[in-house]
Coordinates of C-alpha atoms and ligand atoms in Angstrom, one line a residue:
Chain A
X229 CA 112.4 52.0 212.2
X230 CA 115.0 52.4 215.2
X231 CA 117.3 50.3 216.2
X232 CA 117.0 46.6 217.0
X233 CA 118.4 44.2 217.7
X234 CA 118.3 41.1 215.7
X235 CA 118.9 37.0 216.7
X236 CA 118.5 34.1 214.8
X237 CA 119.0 31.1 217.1
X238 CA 119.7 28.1 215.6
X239 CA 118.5 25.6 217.8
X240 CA 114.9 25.6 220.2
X241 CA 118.0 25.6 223.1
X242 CA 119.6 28.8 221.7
X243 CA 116.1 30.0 221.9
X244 CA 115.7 29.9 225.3
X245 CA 117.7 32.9 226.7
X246 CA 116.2 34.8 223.9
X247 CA 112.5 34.2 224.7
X248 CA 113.8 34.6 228.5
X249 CA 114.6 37.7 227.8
X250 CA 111.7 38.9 225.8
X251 CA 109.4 38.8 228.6
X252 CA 111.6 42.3 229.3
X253 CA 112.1 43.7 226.3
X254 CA 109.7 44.7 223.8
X255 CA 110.5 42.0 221.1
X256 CA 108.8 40.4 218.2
X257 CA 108.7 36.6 216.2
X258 CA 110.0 37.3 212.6
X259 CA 109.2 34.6 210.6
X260 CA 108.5 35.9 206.5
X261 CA 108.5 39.1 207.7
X262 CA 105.8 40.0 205.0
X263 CA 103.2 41.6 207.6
X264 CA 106.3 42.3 210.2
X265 CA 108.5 44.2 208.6
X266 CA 105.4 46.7 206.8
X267 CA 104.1 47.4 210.5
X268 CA 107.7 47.7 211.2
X269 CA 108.2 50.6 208.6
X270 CA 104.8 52.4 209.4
X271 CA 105.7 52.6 212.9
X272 CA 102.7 50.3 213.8
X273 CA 104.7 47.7 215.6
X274 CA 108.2 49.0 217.7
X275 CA 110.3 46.1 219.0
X276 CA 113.7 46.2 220.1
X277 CA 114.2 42.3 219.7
X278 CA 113.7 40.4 216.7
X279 CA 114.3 36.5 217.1
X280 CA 113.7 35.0 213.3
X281 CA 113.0 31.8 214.2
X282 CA 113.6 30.4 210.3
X283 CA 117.5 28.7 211.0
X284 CA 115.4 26.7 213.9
X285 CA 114.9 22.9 212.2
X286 CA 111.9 21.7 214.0
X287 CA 110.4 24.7 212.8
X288 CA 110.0 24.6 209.1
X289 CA 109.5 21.9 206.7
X290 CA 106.4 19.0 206.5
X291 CA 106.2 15.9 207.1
X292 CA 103.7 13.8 206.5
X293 CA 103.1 10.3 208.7
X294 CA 100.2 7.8 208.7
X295 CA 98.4 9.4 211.7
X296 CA 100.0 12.5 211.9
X297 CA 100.9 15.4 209.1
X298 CA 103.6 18.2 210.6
X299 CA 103.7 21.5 209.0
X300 CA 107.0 23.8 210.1
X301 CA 105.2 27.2 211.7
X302 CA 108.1 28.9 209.9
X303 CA 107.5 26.4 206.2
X304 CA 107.1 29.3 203.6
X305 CA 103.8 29.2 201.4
X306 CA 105.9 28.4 198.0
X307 CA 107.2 25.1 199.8
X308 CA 103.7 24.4 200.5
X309 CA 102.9 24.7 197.2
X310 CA 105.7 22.7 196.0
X311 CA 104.6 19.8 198.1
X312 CA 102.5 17.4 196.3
X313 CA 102.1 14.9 199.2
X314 CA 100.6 18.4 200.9
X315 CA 98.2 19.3 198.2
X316 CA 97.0 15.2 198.2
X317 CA 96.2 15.2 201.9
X318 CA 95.4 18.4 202.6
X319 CA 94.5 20.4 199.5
X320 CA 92.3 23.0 201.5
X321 CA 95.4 24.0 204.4
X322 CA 97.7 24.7 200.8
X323 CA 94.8 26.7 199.1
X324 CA 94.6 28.9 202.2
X325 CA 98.5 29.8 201.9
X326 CA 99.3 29.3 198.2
X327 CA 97.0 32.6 197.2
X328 CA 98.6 34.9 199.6
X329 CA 99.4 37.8 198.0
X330 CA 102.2 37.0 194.8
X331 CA 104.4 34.4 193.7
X332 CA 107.3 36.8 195.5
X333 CA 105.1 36.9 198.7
X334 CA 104.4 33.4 198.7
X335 CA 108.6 32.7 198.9
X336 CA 108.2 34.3 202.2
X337 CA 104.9 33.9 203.9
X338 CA 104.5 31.6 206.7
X339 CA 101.1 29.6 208.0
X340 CA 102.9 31.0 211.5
X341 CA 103.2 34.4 210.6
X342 CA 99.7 34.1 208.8
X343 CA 97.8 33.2 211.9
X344 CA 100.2 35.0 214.7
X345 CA 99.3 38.5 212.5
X346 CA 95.6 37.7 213.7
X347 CA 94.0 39.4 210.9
X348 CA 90.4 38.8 210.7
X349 CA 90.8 38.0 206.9
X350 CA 93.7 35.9 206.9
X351 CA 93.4 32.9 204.1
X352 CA 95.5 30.4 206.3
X353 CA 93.8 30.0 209.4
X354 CA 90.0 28.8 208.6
X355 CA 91.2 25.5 206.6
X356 CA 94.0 24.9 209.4
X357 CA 91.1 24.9 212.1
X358 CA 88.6 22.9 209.6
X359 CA 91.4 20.4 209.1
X360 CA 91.6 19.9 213.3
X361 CA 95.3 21.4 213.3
X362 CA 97.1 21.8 216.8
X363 CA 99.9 24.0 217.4
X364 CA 102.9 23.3 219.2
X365 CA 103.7 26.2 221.2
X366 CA 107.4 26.5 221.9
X367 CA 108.1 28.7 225.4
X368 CA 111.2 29.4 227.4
X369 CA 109.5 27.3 229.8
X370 CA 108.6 24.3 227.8
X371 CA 105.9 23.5 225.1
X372 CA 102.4 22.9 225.2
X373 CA 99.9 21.8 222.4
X374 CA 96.5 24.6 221.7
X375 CA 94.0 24.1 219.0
X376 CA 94.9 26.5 216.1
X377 CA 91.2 28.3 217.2
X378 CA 92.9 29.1 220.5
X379 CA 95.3 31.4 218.9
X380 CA 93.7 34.6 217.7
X381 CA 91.8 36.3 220.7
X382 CA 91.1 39.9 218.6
X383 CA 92.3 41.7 215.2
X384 CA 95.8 41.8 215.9
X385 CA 96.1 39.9 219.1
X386 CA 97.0 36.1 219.9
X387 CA 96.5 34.0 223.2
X388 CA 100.2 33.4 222.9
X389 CA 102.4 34.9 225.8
X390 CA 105.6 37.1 225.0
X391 CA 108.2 34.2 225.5
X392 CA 106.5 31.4 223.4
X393 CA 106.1 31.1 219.4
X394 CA 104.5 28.3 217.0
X395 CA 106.6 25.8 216.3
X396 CA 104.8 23.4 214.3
X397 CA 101.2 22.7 213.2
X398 CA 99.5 19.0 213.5
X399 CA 97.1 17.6 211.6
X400 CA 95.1 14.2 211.8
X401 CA 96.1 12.7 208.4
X402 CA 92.8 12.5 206.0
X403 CA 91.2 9.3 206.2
X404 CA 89.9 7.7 203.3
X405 CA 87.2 9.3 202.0
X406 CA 88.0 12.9 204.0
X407 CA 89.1 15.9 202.2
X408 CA 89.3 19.6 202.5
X409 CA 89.0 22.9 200.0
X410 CA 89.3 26.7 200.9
X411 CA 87.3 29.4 198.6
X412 CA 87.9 33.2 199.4
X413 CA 86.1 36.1 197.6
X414 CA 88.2 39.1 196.2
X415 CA 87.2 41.5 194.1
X416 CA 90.5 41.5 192.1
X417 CA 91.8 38.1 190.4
X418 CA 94.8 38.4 192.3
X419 CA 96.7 40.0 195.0
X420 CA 93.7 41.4 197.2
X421 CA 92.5 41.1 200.7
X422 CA 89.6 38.2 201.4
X423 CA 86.4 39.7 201.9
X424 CA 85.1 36.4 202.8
X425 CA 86.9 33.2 203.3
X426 CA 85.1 29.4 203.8
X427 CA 87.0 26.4 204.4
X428 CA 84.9 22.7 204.4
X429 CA 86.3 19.4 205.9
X430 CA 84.0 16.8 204.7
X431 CA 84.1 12.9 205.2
X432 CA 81.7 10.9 203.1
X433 CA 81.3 7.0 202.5
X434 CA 81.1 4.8 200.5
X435 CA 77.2 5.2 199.7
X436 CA 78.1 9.3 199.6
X437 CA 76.7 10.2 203.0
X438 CA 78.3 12.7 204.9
X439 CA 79.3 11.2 208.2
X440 CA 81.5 14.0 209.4
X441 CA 82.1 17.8 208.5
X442 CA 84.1 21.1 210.0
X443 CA 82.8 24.6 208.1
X444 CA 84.8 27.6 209.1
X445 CA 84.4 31.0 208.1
X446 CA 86.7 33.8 207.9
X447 CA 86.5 37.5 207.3
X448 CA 83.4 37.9 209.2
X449 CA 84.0 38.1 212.3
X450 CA 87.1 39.2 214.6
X451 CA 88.1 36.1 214.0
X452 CA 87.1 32.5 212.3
X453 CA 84.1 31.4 213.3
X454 CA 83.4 28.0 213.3
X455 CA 80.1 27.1 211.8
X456 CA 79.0 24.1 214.2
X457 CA 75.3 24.1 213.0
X458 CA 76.0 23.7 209.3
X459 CA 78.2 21.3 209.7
X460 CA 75.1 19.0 212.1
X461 CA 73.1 19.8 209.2
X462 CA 75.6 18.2 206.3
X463 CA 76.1 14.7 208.5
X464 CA 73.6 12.2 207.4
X465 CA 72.8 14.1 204.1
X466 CA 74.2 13.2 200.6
X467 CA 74.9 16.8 200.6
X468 CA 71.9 17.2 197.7
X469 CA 71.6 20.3 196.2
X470 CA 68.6 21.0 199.3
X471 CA 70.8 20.3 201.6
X472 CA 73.6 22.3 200.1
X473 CA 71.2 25.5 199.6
X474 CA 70.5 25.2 203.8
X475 CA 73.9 25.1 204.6
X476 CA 74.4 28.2 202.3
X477 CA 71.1 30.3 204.5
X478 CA 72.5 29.0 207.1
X479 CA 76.1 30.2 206.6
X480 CA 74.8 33.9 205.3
X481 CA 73.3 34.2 209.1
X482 CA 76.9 33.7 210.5
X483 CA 79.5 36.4 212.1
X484 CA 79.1 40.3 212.4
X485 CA 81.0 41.4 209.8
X486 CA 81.6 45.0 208.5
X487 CA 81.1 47.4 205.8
X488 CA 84.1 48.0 204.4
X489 CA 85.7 49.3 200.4
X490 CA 85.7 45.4 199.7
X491 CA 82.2 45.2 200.3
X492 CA 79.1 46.1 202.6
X493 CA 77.9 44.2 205.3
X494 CA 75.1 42.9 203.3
X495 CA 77.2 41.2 200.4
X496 CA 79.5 39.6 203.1
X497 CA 76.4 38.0 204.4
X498 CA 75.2 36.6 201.3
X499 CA 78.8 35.9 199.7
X500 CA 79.6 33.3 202.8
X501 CA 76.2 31.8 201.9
X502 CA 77.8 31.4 198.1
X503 CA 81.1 30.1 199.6
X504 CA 79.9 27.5 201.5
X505 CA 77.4 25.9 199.4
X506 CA 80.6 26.0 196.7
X507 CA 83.4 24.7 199.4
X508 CA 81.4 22.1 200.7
X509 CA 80.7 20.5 196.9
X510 CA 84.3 20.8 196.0
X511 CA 85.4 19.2 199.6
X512 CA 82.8 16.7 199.0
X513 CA 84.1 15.7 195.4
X514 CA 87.2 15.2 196.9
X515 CA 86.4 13.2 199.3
X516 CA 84.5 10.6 197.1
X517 CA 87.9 10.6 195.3
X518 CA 89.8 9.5 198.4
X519 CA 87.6 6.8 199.1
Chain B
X165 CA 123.5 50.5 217.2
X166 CA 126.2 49.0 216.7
X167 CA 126.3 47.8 212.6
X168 CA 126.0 44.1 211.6
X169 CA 128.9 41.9 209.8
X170 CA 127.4 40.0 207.2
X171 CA 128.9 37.7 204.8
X172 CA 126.4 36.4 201.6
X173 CA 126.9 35.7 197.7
X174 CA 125.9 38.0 195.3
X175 CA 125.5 37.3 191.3
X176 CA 127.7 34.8 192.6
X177 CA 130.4 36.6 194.2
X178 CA 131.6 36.3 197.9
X179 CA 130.3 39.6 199.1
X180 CA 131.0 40.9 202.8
X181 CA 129.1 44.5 204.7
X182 CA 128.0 46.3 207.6
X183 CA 124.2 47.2 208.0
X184 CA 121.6 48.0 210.3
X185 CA 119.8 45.2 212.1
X186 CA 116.5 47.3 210.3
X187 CA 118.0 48.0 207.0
X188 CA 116.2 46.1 204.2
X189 CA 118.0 44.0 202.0
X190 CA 116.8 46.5 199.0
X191 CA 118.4 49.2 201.3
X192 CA 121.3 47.2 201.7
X193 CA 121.9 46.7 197.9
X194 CA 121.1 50.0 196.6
X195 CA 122.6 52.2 199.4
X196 CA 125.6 50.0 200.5
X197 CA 126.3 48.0 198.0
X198 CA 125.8 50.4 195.2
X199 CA 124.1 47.9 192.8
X200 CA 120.9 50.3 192.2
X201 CA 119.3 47.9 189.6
X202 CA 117.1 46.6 192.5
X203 CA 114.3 49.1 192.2
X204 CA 112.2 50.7 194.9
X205 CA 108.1 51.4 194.2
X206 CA 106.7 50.4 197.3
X207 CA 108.6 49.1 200.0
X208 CA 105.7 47.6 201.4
X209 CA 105.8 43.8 199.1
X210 CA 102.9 45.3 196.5
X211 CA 105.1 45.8 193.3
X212 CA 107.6 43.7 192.8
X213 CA 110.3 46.2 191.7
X214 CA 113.0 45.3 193.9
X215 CA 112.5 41.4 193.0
X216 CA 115.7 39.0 193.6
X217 CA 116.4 35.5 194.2
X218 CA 117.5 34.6 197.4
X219 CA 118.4 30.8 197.9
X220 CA 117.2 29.9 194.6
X221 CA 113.3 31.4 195.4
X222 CA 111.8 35.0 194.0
X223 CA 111.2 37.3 196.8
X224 CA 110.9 41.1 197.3
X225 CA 114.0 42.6 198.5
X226 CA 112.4 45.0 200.7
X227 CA 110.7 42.6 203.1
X228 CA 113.7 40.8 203.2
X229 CA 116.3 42.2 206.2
X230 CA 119.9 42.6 205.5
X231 CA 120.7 41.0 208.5
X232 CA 119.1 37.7 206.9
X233 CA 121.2 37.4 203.9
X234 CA 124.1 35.8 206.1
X235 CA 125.2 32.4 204.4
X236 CA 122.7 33.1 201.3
X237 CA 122.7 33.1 197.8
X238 CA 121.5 36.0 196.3
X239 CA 120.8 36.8 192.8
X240 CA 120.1 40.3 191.5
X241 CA 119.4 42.1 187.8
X242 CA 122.6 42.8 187.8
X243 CA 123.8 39.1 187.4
X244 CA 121.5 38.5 184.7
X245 CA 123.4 39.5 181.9
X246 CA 126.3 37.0 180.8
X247 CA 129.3 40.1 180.5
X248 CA 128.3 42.7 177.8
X249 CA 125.9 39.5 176.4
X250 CA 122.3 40.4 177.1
X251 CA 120.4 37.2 178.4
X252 CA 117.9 36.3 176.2
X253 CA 114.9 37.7 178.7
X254 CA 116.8 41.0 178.1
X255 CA 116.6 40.9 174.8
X256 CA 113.3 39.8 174.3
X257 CA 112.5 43.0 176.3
X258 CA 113.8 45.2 174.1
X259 CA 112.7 43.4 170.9
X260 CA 109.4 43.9 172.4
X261 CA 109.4 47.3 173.3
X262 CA 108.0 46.0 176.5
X263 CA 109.2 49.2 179.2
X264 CA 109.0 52.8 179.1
X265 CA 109.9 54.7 182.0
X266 CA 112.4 50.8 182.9
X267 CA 111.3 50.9 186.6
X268 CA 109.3 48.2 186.8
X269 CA 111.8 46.0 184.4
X270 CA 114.8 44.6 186.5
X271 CA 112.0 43.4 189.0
X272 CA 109.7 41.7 185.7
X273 CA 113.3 40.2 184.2
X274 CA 114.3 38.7 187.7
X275 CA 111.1 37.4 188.3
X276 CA 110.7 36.3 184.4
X277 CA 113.6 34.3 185.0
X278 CA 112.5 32.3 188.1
X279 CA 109.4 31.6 186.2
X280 CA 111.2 30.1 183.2
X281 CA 113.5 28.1 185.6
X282 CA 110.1 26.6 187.0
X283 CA 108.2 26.3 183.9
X284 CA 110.0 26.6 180.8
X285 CA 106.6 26.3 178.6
X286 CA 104.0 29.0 180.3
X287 CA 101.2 29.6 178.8
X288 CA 99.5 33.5 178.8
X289 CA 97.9 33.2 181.8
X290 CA 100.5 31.3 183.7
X291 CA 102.5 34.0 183.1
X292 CA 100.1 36.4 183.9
X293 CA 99.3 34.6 187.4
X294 CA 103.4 34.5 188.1
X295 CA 104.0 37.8 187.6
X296 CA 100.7 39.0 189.2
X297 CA 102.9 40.9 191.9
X298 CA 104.7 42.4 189.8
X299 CA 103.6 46.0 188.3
X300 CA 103.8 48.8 185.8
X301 CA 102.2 51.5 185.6
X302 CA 103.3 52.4 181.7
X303 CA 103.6 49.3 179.5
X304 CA 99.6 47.7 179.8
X305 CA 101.4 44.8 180.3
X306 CA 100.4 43.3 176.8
X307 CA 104.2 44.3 175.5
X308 CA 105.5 42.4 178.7
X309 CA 103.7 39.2 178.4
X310 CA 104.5 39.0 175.1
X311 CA 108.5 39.4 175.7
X312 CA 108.6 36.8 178.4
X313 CA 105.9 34.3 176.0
X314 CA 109.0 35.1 173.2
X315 CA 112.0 34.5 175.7
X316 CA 110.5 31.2 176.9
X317 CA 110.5 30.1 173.4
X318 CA 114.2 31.3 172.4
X319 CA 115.5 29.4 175.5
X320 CA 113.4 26.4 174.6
X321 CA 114.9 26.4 170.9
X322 CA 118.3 27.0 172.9
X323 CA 118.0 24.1 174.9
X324 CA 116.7 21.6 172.9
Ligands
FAD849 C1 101.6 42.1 198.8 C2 101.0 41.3 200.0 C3 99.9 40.6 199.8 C4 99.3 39.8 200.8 N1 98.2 39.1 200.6 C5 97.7 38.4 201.6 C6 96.5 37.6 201.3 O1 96.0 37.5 200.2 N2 96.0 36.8 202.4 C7 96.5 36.9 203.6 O2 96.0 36.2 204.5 N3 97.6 37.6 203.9 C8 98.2 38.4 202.9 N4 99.3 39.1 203.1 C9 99.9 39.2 204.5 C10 101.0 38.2 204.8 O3 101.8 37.9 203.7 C11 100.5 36.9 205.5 O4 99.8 37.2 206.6 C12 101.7 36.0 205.8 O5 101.3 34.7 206.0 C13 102.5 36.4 207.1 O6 103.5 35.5 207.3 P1 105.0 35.9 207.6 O7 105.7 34.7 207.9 O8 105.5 36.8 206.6 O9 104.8 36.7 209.0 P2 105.7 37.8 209.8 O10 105.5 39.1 209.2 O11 107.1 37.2 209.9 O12 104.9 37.7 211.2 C14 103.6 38.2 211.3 C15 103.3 38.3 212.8 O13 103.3 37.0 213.4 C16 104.3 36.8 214.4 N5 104.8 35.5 214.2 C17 105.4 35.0 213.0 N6 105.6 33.7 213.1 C18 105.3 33.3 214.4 C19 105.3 32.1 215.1 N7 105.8 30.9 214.5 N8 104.9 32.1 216.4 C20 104.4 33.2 217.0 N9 104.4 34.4 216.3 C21 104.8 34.5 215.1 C22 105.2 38.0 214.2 O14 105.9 38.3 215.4 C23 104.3 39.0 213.6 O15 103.7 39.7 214.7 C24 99.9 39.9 202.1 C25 101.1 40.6 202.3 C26 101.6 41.3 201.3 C27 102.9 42.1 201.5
FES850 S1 109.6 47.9 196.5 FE1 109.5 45.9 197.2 S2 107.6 45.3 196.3 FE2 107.6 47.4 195.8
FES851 S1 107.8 50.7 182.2 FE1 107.3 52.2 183.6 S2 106.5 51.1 185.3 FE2 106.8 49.6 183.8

């Protein structure tokens, strides 16, 4: 690495003439630093700025309101974990984080940092868009609100412009009867890279029809694709097996993803059929429990 | 560049030093600080050699930045022991047999210990799953496992 400089405003204010002056400099978020500071060390990413934005308040921490559940960009995946009010309204947006890499990783790793490092197979982002999340985007000239799908444009690029992060994630709290679950494929038990990733958001009622439903898949594609069709096809069903075994076809006919030492293009296909059909039961199960 | 001042705890003492905005806090311990316990395998987060606890939570040292260790607690291996009084995670390590070459074991003994704080009573393969990111390439892991399954019980009798 050379040398950089390094800033960790305390406030969004102190922020300001440090965002201001990363439209000129070649500077970077650092939030866990997990994905950061190895791109860092390879050479991959140069900046002379770092602004770690984890001493800013309104950007970690969760808090969790009738209409409204607020998840710190900067909240590290452990203190996700640790929530329990988290994992009862949204189980799937913890699952995502909580099997990032090991329980040392997890003390570091950020939803933020997860979704700003725009991999194709990162585990946070598909349950955070199946869940409806928003991000508040905190610039040097105000903040605006995107839906999380807004923020990765490519492998390794966001929409985001060089003098705005993430602040904080919003999510519509759960009615009754609404639940979400994330499933990812690796060929390891632990510590390995997704080679497919399916998040469900499933409402049912009380007679166990589906009356709404979000299916996202990541891994394969550049980034999550949001499966539309299979989630017409769940509302109106009591997500029978039949039903279940279309949205699975249906799901294996999604992305364009590659061949890679994980697995061949092939396998990716028919492993997001596997997910989904699995995803959307476990979502659905805990839904009926919510009701 | 010019060098940053930072001030932090370490093993509980007030600790003050000069490092590069870039340096790692492994870096930092082993290079500047002198307290080479903190092992390096990886540097890239995959092995779990240079584990410490910093504010109370296991992370790997060398994804950690100096710099960031202003106004923190940090704990390392070498604030494990109490004086010349192994802890009993120690112990139960070399009861076990459970290194060889010792790389890998300050980073399994710091993490051990965060996982006992958290759940006194794990079973196998809650162990197993909590020290998933930590590695060895000598022991088969088997010797391990068994050593921390052993401490957890020792400190249970202790504290009971
Ligand atoms: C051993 C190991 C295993 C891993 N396993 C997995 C895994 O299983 N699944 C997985 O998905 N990932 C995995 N990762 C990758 C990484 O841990 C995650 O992507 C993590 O969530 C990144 O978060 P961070 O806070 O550490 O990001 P950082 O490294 O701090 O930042 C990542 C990028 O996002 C930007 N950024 C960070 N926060 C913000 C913000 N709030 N607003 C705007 N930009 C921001 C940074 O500038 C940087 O470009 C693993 C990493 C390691 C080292
Ligand atoms: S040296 Fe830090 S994880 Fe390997
Ligand atoms: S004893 Fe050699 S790596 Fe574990």
């Amino acid at each position: 690495m050379g040398s950089v400089q390094y800033h960790a405003p305390q406030s969004l204010e102190e922020a300001v003439p440090l965002l201001k002056e990363a439209q000129k400099t070649p500077s970077r978020i650092l939030a866990g630093g997990t994905d950061l500071l190895i791109q860092m060390r390879a050479g991959v990413k140069t900046p002379d700025m770092l602004i770690d934005i984890k001493k800013i308040p309104e950007v970690t921490g969760i808090e969790i309101g009738p209409e409204e559940i607020r998840l710190g960009a900067a909240t590290p995946s452990a203190v996700m974990d640790e929530s329990v009010e988290l994992h009862r309204q949204l189980p799937g947006v913890v699952e995502g984080m909580e099997l990032i890499g090991s329980t040392q990783v997890q003390g570091r790793a950020t939803p933020g940092g997860n979704l700003c490092n725009a991999s194709p197979a990162g585990d946070g982002a598909p349950a955070m868009i199946a869940a409806g999340g928003q991000c508040v985007v905190f610039g040097s000239n105000g903040v605006r609100t995107i839906p999380v799908e807004e923020v990765c444009i490519a492998p390794g690029r966001t929409s985001l412009a060089d003098d705005e992060f993430i602040q904080e994630f919003r999510f519509p709290t759960p009615k009754p009867g609404q639940a979400d679950a994330y499933l990812r494929f690796i060929p390891r038990n632990e510590m390995d890279i997704a080679v497919v990733g399916v998040a469900a958001n499933i409402t049912v009622d009380a007679s166990g029809t589906c009356t709404a439903a979000k299916v996202t898949l990541g891994a394969v594609g550049p980034t999550v694709v949001i499966a539309d069709k299979v989630a017409e096809l769940l509302v109106g069903t009591k997500l029978d097996d039949a039903t279940l075994a279309k949205a699975g076809e249906m799901a294996s006919g999604l992305g364009t993803p590659i061949s890679d030492k994980r697995g061949t293009v092939e396998f990716r296909h028919r492993i997001a059929g596997v997910l989904t059909r699995r995803v959307i039961q476990i979502a659905a199960t805990r839904a009926g429990e919510r009701l | 560049m010019s060098k940053t001042h930072v001030t932090t705890t370490i093993n509980g003492d007030a600790v003050e030093y000069l490092c590069e905005p870039d340096q790692s806090m492994l870096e930092v311990l082993r290079d500047n600080l002198e307290l080479t316990g903190t092992k390096e395998g990886c540097a890239t987060g995959d092995c779990g050699a240079c584990s410490v606890s910093l504010d109370g939570r296991l992370v790997c040292s060398c994804l950690v930045l100096g710099v960031e260790a202003e106004g923190k607690q940090i704990e390392t291996i070498e604030g494990i022991a109490n004086g010349s009084e192994l802890h009993p995670i120690q112990q139960k390590f070399l009861e076990n047999a459970a290194l060889q070459c010792g790389i890998c074991t300050p980073g399994f003994i710091v993490a051990t210990k965060a996982l006992l704080a958290k759940n006194p009573d794990p079973t196998e393969e809650e162990a197993r799953y909590f020290l998933a990111g930590n590695l060895c390439r000598c022991t088969g892991y088997d010797k391990i496992i068994r050593a921390v399954l052993d401490a957890a019980a020792e400190m249970r009798g202790a504290a009971s």
